[in-house]
C-alpha cells in the first residue's frame, strides 16, 4: 500500500479549494462590476417565451421525481456498503462473497418489488 | 518540506490553468468537430482556424450585462453557478498525470495528491455538483428552469448508482484499492483494465455521459422543450460558469475513464521505448511523455463525447429513466457477479 492517509495528503486539496474559490469569487464580483446596467421592468421579468409570466414557478410537480430521490438514497447507501468488501475482497475470501451476494439478492428482491409496484414507470 | 509545498502550489495553479484552458478550447473543438461532421467550416474568423474564438467568447461573457430576475432568490441565484464551477475544479485534483520524477534529490509526483479514498472522493464531489444545478434552477423562479433542474438532478442521481456498482467491479479487478494512482500502476505491468472490464467500462461510459448532461442525455437543457433548461435565466459570466463547469466536468470524466480503464500515462511497450531512447527511471522526461500520452487519451474521449452528440438523437424522459434503472443497474450487478467469478475461477485471486 503506497497510498497513505495523513492530513498532509489533503493539503493540496485545500490549495485547489482556495484557488478555485478565489477564481470563482473574483470573476463573479468582476463581471458584476464590468457589465453595462440598463435594467427595465420587462427585462427583469422571468422568461416565458415572450408573454407575461403567470404566477409563481414553484408549482407542485410530478411525485415520481421524489420517488426517484428516495430510491436513490436507499440504493446508494447499499452500494456504499459494498465498497469495504471490494477493498478487502482478497482477505474476506469466499465467506465475504457469500455474504455480499446474499445482501445483493435481498436488494434485488426490493428492486423487483419496485418494478412490480410500477414505482419506476414513467410512461403514464 | 518547503520544496514539497512550493512544488504542490505550482502544480495546483498549473492544473487549474490547464483545466480552464482545456475547457475553453473544448468549446472551440466542439464547434470545429461539429463542422467537420456536418461538412461546414466552423469558426474561422477570429485568428488562424478560429483559434482565438474561445478568447473572444470568454471576453464577451465577462462584458455582458448580467440580469438577475426580480422574482428570483438573489443569493441562491448567484450561489448555483458558482458552486457548479467551483466543484468542477475540485474533481480534477486526484488525477495522476505522470510517473514520479526526481528533482534535486526530491521525489516529486506529477499528481496533486494521492489519497487512499480517491474514488470515493471523486464520487462524493460529483454528487455534490447536483446541488449547483438544482439551486440555480430553483432560484431562477422560472418554470423552464425548475423543470430542467429537476430533470437534471433526478437523472444524475439515477445514473450514479450504476456508476458506483461498476466502480466496485473495477476495484476488485485492480486488487482492492481505491487510490487512483495504484489502479493506474496495476495497469503498468499488466493489461489495461478495459481487457478485464469491457462491460463495466460501457456502463461507466454511459453513466459519465449522463452525469455530465451530455447528449443524448441532455434532457435538462433540451432547447425544443425547455428553452435552455436550468440556465434559462442566466446571462453573462453566470451562464459562462455553467458552461465552463460542464466542459471541465467533461474533461475530468474523460481523464478518469482514460486512467481507470485505459491505463492513463502507461502505453504498450512503454518500458522498452524509454529504454530505447535512453531515459533512466525518475527522469522528468518520462513524466512529461506520460502526461502527453494521458492528455491524448483524454482528448480522444472528449472527441467521442462530441461525436456521440452529433450522431445520436436525444432520449425521451421515460426511456432515460428506464435505461438507468431497469437496464444499467441490473447490468452492473451482473457485471459484478461476472467479475467475482472471473477472479475466482480464472485469475485465482481467492482459493476455494
XYZ file of C-alpha atoms in Angstrom:
476
model
C 0.000 0.000 0.000
C 1.640 3.188 -1.155
C -1.298 5.448 -0.558
C -1.050 6.862 2.909
C -3.627 8.801 4.759
C -2.009 11.638 6.609
C -3.515 15.111 6.901
C -0.667 16.315 4.643
C -2.195 14.415 1.734
C -5.265 16.582 1.955
C -3.309 19.836 1.883
C -3.178 20.049 -1.944
C -6.949 19.611 -1.996
C -7.211 22.598 0.336
C -4.892 24.503 -2.016
C -7.089 23.746 -5.008
C -10.095 24.663 -2.879
C -8.588 28.108 -2.232
C -7.513 28.666 -5.851
C -10.898 27.639 -7.245
C -12.783 29.617 -4.599
C -10.671 32.694 -5.270
C -11.172 32.409 -9.014
C -14.938 31.960 -8.798
C -15.409 34.738 -6.243
C -13.232 37.223 -8.178
C -14.835 36.566 -11.545
C -18.348 36.702 -10.117
C -17.535 40.041 -8.485
C -15.717 41.459 -11.536
C -18.412 40.600 -14.051
C -20.934 42.166 -11.719
C -18.923 45.414 -11.896
C -17.897 45.248 -15.582
C -21.116 44.720 -17.483
C -23.478 47.514 -18.535
C -26.515 48.070 -16.337
C -29.636 49.132 -18.170
C -32.400 47.488 -16.268
C -36.001 47.747 -17.392
C -39.071 46.260 -15.799
C -39.699 43.803 -18.631
C -36.086 42.701 -18.805
C -36.169 41.711 -15.147
C -39.260 39.567 -15.524
C -38.711 35.839 -15.675
C -38.694 34.482 -19.214
C -41.783 32.790 -20.545
C -41.404 32.763 -24.312
C -42.240 36.436 -24.678
C -45.564 36.556 -22.865
C -46.016 37.965 -19.368
C -45.101 35.351 -16.807
C -48.023 33.918 -14.924
C -47.800 33.312 -11.211
C -45.082 31.626 -9.230
C -42.874 28.992 -10.843
C -42.580 26.900 -7.703
C -45.557 24.751 -8.595
C -46.054 21.157 -7.479
C -44.521 18.725 -9.956
C -44.716 15.011 -10.594
C -44.316 12.928 -7.428
C -42.171 10.451 -9.386
C -39.155 12.692 -9.016
C -39.459 12.439 -5.238
C -39.768 8.671 -5.504
C -36.581 8.568 -7.549
C -34.810 10.694 -4.958
C -35.896 8.418 -2.091
C -34.972 5.256 -4.009
C -31.610 6.770 -4.839
C -30.829 7.227 -1.160
C -31.718 3.586 -0.461
C -29.710 2.145 -3.322
C -26.748 4.439 -2.962
C -26.336 3.539 0.700
C -26.439 -0.118 -0.298
C -23.762 0.498 -2.911
C -21.583 2.251 -0.333
C -21.837 -0.835 1.899
C -20.206 -2.869 -0.865
C -17.080 -0.703 -1.072
C -15.385 -2.039 2.094
C -15.970 -5.551 0.772
C -14.453 -4.674 -2.630
C -11.356 -3.244 -0.958
C -10.935 -6.323 1.252
C -12.014 -8.749 -1.457
C -8.985 -10.997 -1.104
C -8.891 -11.050 2.692
C -12.578 -11.772 3.163
C -12.465 -14.611 0.665
C -15.375 -16.902 -0.030
C -17.395 -16.117 3.147
C -17.289 -12.425 2.153
C -18.556 -13.205 -1.335
C -21.414 -15.313 0.005
C -22.403 -12.601 2.472
C -22.298 -9.795 -0.070
C -24.235 -11.768 -2.647
C -26.949 -12.660 -0.159
C -27.083 -8.915 0.547
C -27.365 -8.182 -3.198
C -30.150 -10.767 -3.526
C -32.086 -9.016 -0.764
C -31.501 -5.783 -2.654
C -32.821 -7.379 -5.846
C -35.974 -8.551 -4.064
C -36.605 -4.937 -3.114
C -35.808 -3.903 -6.652
C -38.299 -6.429 -8.046
C -40.926 -5.106 -5.630
C -40.346 -1.602 -7.007
C -40.776 -2.807 -10.568
C -43.895 -4.809 -9.659
C -45.375 -1.765 -7.898
C -44.631 0.258 -11.060
C -42.788 2.838 -8.992
C -40.414 3.390 -11.890
C -42.978 3.580 -14.678
C -42.735 6.927 -16.420
C -44.926 6.095 -19.394
C -48.248 7.235 -17.929
C 9.105 20.314 3.161
C 9.345 23.759 1.619
C 10.218 22.183 -1.724
C 7.164 19.964 -1.370
C 4.880 22.899 -0.583
C 6.218 25.123 -3.368
C 6.037 22.287 -5.870
C 2.457 21.445 -4.892
C 1.447 25.101 -5.115
C 2.942 25.412 -8.613
C 1.322 22.160 -9.701
C -2.002 23.260 -8.266
C -2.010 26.506 -10.256
C -0.791 24.632 -13.345
C -3.558 22.025 -13.172
C -6.090 24.773 -12.551
C -4.862 26.696 -15.593
C -4.789 23.573 -17.774
C -8.356 22.685 -16.782
C -9.506 26.190 -17.681
C -7.579 26.181 -20.952
C -8.805 22.745 -21.971
C -12.378 23.736 -21.116
C -12.072 26.894 -23.234
C -10.560 25.091 -26.179
C -13.017 22.207 -25.842
C -15.704 24.712 -26.883
C -13.624 25.553 -29.958
C -13.019 21.892 -30.730
C -16.690 21.081 -30.219
C -17.662 23.640 -32.874
C -14.843 22.687 -35.203
C -15.583 18.972 -34.852
C -19.309 19.543 -35.386
C -18.437 21.479 -38.520
C -16.236 18.628 -39.700
C -19.048 16.121 -39.196
C -21.588 18.347 -40.923
C -19.333 19.327 -43.803
C -19.029 23.008 -42.991
C -16.138 25.219 -41.906
C -16.924 26.117 -38.320
C -15.356 29.131 -36.588
C -12.734 30.604 -38.908
C -12.828 34.380 -38.446
C -11.027 35.043 -35.155
C -7.387 34.206 -35.788
C -5.997 31.272 -37.782
C -8.570 28.423 -37.864
C -10.688 30.491 -35.485
C -8.291 29.711 -32.657
C -8.969 32.992 -30.850
C -12.700 32.298 -30.782
C -12.722 30.961 -27.177
C -10.874 34.098 -26.007
C -13.434 36.299 -27.742
C -16.287 34.283 -26.258
C -14.744 34.482 -22.799
C -14.272 38.231 -23.109
C -17.846 38.618 -24.241
C -19.129 36.669 -21.251
C -17.230 38.962 -18.921
C -18.535 42.156 -20.509
C -22.208 41.284 -20.952
C -24.945 42.736 -18.811
C -25.946 40.379 -16.050
C -29.621 40.045 -15.419
C -30.992 38.780 -12.132
C -34.764 38.382 -12.454
C -36.647 40.347 -9.818
C -38.688 37.302 -8.810
C -35.616 35.190 -8.177
C -33.864 34.441 -4.927
C -30.725 36.552 -5.442
C -28.290 34.816 -3.123
C -29.106 31.320 -4.366
C -29.191 32.587 -7.954
C -25.526 33.559 -7.640
C -24.608 30.550 -5.487
C -25.833 27.954 -8.025
C -23.394 28.561 -10.911
C -20.559 29.452 -8.504
C -20.914 26.131 -6.722
C -21.112 24.240 -10.009
C -17.919 25.780 -11.409
C -16.104 25.541 -8.074
C -16.840 21.840 -7.655
C -15.856 21.019 -11.210
C -12.317 22.211 -10.372
C -12.227 20.101 -7.232
C -12.937 16.820 -9.038
C -9.706 17.054 -11.012
C -7.218 17.107 -8.126
C -6.681 13.361 -7.871
C -5.716 12.612 -11.462
C -2.141 11.317 -11.681
C -0.773 12.854 -14.864
C 2.568 11.067 -14.960
C 5.136 8.975 -13.142
C 7.205 10.291 -10.245
C 10.415 12.081 -11.119
C 13.376 13.163 -9.068
C 14.492 16.761 -8.965
C 17.425 17.844 -6.831
C 17.145 14.703 -4.725
C 13.425 15.045 -4.070
C 10.951 12.520 -5.435
C 8.097 14.522 -6.898
C 4.794 13.196 -8.237
C 3.063 14.652 -11.246
C -0.155 14.429 -9.284
C -1.615 16.914 -6.859
C -2.317 14.354 -4.184
C -2.958 10.661 -3.781
C -5.371 9.761 -1.017
C -6.425 6.223 -0.191
C -10.124 7.003 -0.546
C -9.594 8.530 -4.002
C -12.523 7.049 -5.893
C -14.912 7.736 -3.021
C -13.745 11.349 -3.023
C -14.469 11.654 -6.753
C -17.920 10.077 -6.379
C -18.638 12.388 -3.449
C -17.637 15.601 -5.170
C -19.503 14.753 -8.373
C -22.662 14.095 -6.399
C -22.433 17.490 -4.674
C -22.369 19.034 -8.163
C -26.078 18.189 -8.415
C -26.693 20.940 -5.863
C -25.221 23.604 -8.142
C -27.767 22.762 -10.817
C -30.775 22.371 -8.581
C -30.026 25.532 -6.572
C -29.547 27.534 -9.775
C -32.685 26.166 -11.393
C -34.878 26.617 -8.356
C -33.632 30.096 -7.524
C -34.445 31.426 -11.005
C -38.169 31.109 -10.260
C -38.806 30.239 -13.879
C -40.895 27.236 -14.888
C -38.436 26.060 -17.521
C -35.505 26.353 -15.144
C -37.270 24.434 -12.412
C -38.228 21.598 -14.756
C -34.717 21.494 -16.179
C -33.161 21.384 -12.726
C -35.494 18.644 -11.506
C -34.803 16.599 -14.616
C -31.052 17.088 -14.350
C -30.870 16.135 -10.711
C -33.031 13.022 -10.930
C -31.087 11.909 -13.994
C -27.731 12.465 -12.319
C -28.661 10.589 -9.159
C -30.204 7.707 -11.113
C -27.058 7.051 -13.090
C -24.819 7.403 -10.073
C -25.932 4.034 -8.679
C -24.893 2.073 -11.761
C -21.666 4.058 -11.870
C -20.925 3.170 -8.252
C -21.510 -0.540 -8.854
C -19.329 -0.578 -11.976
C -16.536 1.063 -9.944
C -16.860 -1.688 -7.319
C -16.165 -4.283 -10.014
C -13.170 -2.234 -11.127
C -11.831 -2.028 -7.566
C -11.978 -5.820 -7.305
C -10.126 -6.209 -10.612
C -7.471 -3.735 -9.543
C -6.766 -5.734 -6.418
C -8.718 -3.854 -3.775
C -7.553 -0.282 -3.777
C -9.451 2.973 -4.045
C -6.348 5.021 -4.753
C -6.290 6.383 -8.273
C -2.551 6.006 -8.621
C -2.447 2.371 -7.520
C -5.173 1.481 -10.002
C -3.031 3.089 -12.719
C 0.100 1.298 -11.551
C -1.549 -2.127 -11.711
C -2.041 -1.430 -15.416
C 1.633 -0.578 -15.837
C 2.873 -4.157 -15.802
C -0.252 -5.979 -16.960
C -3.101 -5.304 -19.319
C -5.250 -2.193 -19.194
C -8.418 -2.642 -17.148
C -10.585 -2.444 -20.274
C -9.499 -6.028 -21.038
C -10.928 -7.254 -17.735
C -13.895 -4.895 -17.532
C -15.365 -4.301 -21.015
C -18.956 -4.326 -19.763
C -18.023 -2.272 -16.716
C -16.416 0.321 -18.965
C -19.506 0.520 -21.173
C -21.699 1.117 -18.098
C -19.253 3.678 -16.717
C -19.102 5.477 -20.064
C -22.899 5.706 -20.401
C -23.147 6.933 -16.811
C -20.423 9.507 -17.427
C -22.398 10.852 -20.388
C -25.484 11.121 -18.193
C -23.596 12.657 -15.258
C -22.118 15.410 -17.406
C -25.514 16.097 -19.012
C -24.133 15.485 -22.481
C -26.188 14.391 -25.464
C -28.035 12.016 -25.800
C -28.796 12.620 -22.106
C -29.076 16.411 -22.289
C -32.761 16.497 -21.404
C -32.024 19.019 -18.709
C -31.394 21.694 -21.302
C -33.156 20.443 -24.383
C -33.979 23.588 -26.285
C -37.033 22.189 -28.051
C -38.895 21.651 -24.776
C -37.339 23.786 -22.078
C -35.764 26.794 -23.873
C -32.436 26.468 -22.032
C -33.261 24.219 -19.117
C -31.811 25.118 -15.733
C -29.792 28.045 -17.104
C -32.628 29.754 -18.988
C -32.473 32.883 -16.804
C -28.700 33.115 -16.640
C -26.621 35.606 -18.552
C -23.061 36.938 -18.659
C -20.486 35.056 -16.618
C -23.054 33.074 -14.641
C -24.066 31.352 -17.850
C -20.366 31.049 -18.579
C -19.820 29.382 -15.202
C -22.373 26.714 -16.040
C -20.805 26.169 -19.459
C -17.231 26.149 -18.185
C -18.223 23.781 -15.391
C -19.810 21.438 -17.889
C -16.722 21.375 -20.105
C -14.381 20.917 -17.149
C -16.561 18.038 -15.958
C -16.304 16.533 -19.411
C -12.521 16.915 -19.357
C -12.203 15.394 -15.887
C -14.533 12.475 -16.568
C -12.678 11.751 -19.821
C -9.423 11.776 -17.876
C -10.922 9.465 -15.231
C -12.072 6.998 -17.885
C -8.720 7.120 -19.674
C -6.995 6.491 -16.365
C -9.197 3.844 -14.804
C -9.815 1.761 -17.903
C -7.154 2.656 -20.458
C -4.017 2.862 -18.381
C -3.576 6.649 -18.219
C 0.068 7.520 -18.674
C 1.005 3.902 -19.464
C 1.152 2.710 -23.032
C 2.192 -0.591 -24.644
C 5.929 -1.229 -24.577
C 6.490 1.948 -22.562
C 9.479 0.495 -20.708
C 11.173 -0.666 -23.910
C 10.501 2.689 -25.525
C 12.008 4.666 -22.644
C 14.981 2.324 -22.608
C 15.443 2.688 -26.351
C 15.652 6.470 -26.287
C 17.957 6.231 -23.282
C 15.907 7.656 -20.405
C 16.558 6.480 -16.879
C 13.904 5.831 -14.275
C 12.980 9.024 -12.462
C 13.749 11.295 -15.384
C 11.362 14.232 -15.763
C 11.036 13.425 -19.470
C 9.329 10.128 -18.657
C 6.758 12.018 -16.588
C 6.253 14.508 -19.397
C 5.863 11.864 -22.112
C 3.428 10.029 -19.813
C 1.427 13.207 -19.295
C 1.347 13.737 -23.065
C 0.048 10.211 -23.633
C -2.559 10.726 -20.925
C -3.693 14.006 -22.498
C -4.005 12.356 -25.923
C -6.199 9.600 -24.451
C -8.313 12.217 -22.682
C -8.616 14.201 -25.899
C -9.846 11.089 -27.742
C -12.542 10.601 -25.100
C -13.621 14.246 -25.314
C -13.912 13.830 -29.083
C -16.003 10.687 -28.627
C -18.346 12.658 -26.359
C -18.746 15.229 -29.142
C -19.071 12.599 -31.859
C -21.941 10.993 -29.889
C -23.609 14.368 -29.558
C -23.846 14.788 -33.332
C -24.764 11.157 -34.008
C -27.487 10.106 -31.580
C -30.865 11.787 -31.109
C -31.955 12.776 -27.612
C -33.726 10.250 -25.386
C -37.285 10.669 -24.213
C -37.515 11.066 -20.447
C -39.153 7.694 -19.765
C -36.550 5.967 -21.954
C -33.807 7.702 -20.000
C -35.139 6.591 -16.634
C -35.836 3.064 -17.894
C -32.308 2.768 -19.184
C -30.885 3.965 -15.890
C -32.989 1.895 -13.514
C -34.142 -1.165 -15.395
C -31.163 -1.794 -17.654
C -27.993 -0.338 -16.196
C -28.477 -1.281 -12.528
C -29.201 -4.997 -13.193
C -26.461 -4.999 -15.844
C -23.907 -3.544 -13.444
C -24.822 -6.135 -10.815
C -24.379 -8.816 -13.482
C -21.001 -7.334 -14.298
C -20.091 -7.510 -10.619
C -21.071 -11.200 -10.498
C -19.051 -11.947 -13.633
C -16.067 -10.122 -12.167
C -16.230 -12.179 -8.986
C -16.469 -15.431 -10.987
C -13.521 -14.423 -13.161
C -11.485 -13.553 -10.089
C -12.190 -16.955 -8.516
C -12.011 -19.314 -11.472
C -9.708 -17.655 -13.982
C -7.374 -15.297 -12.159
C -7.412 -17.348 -8.964
C -7.328 -14.451 -6.507
C -9.237 -16.493 -3.954
C -8.515 -20.145 -3.198
C -11.681 -22.124 -2.727
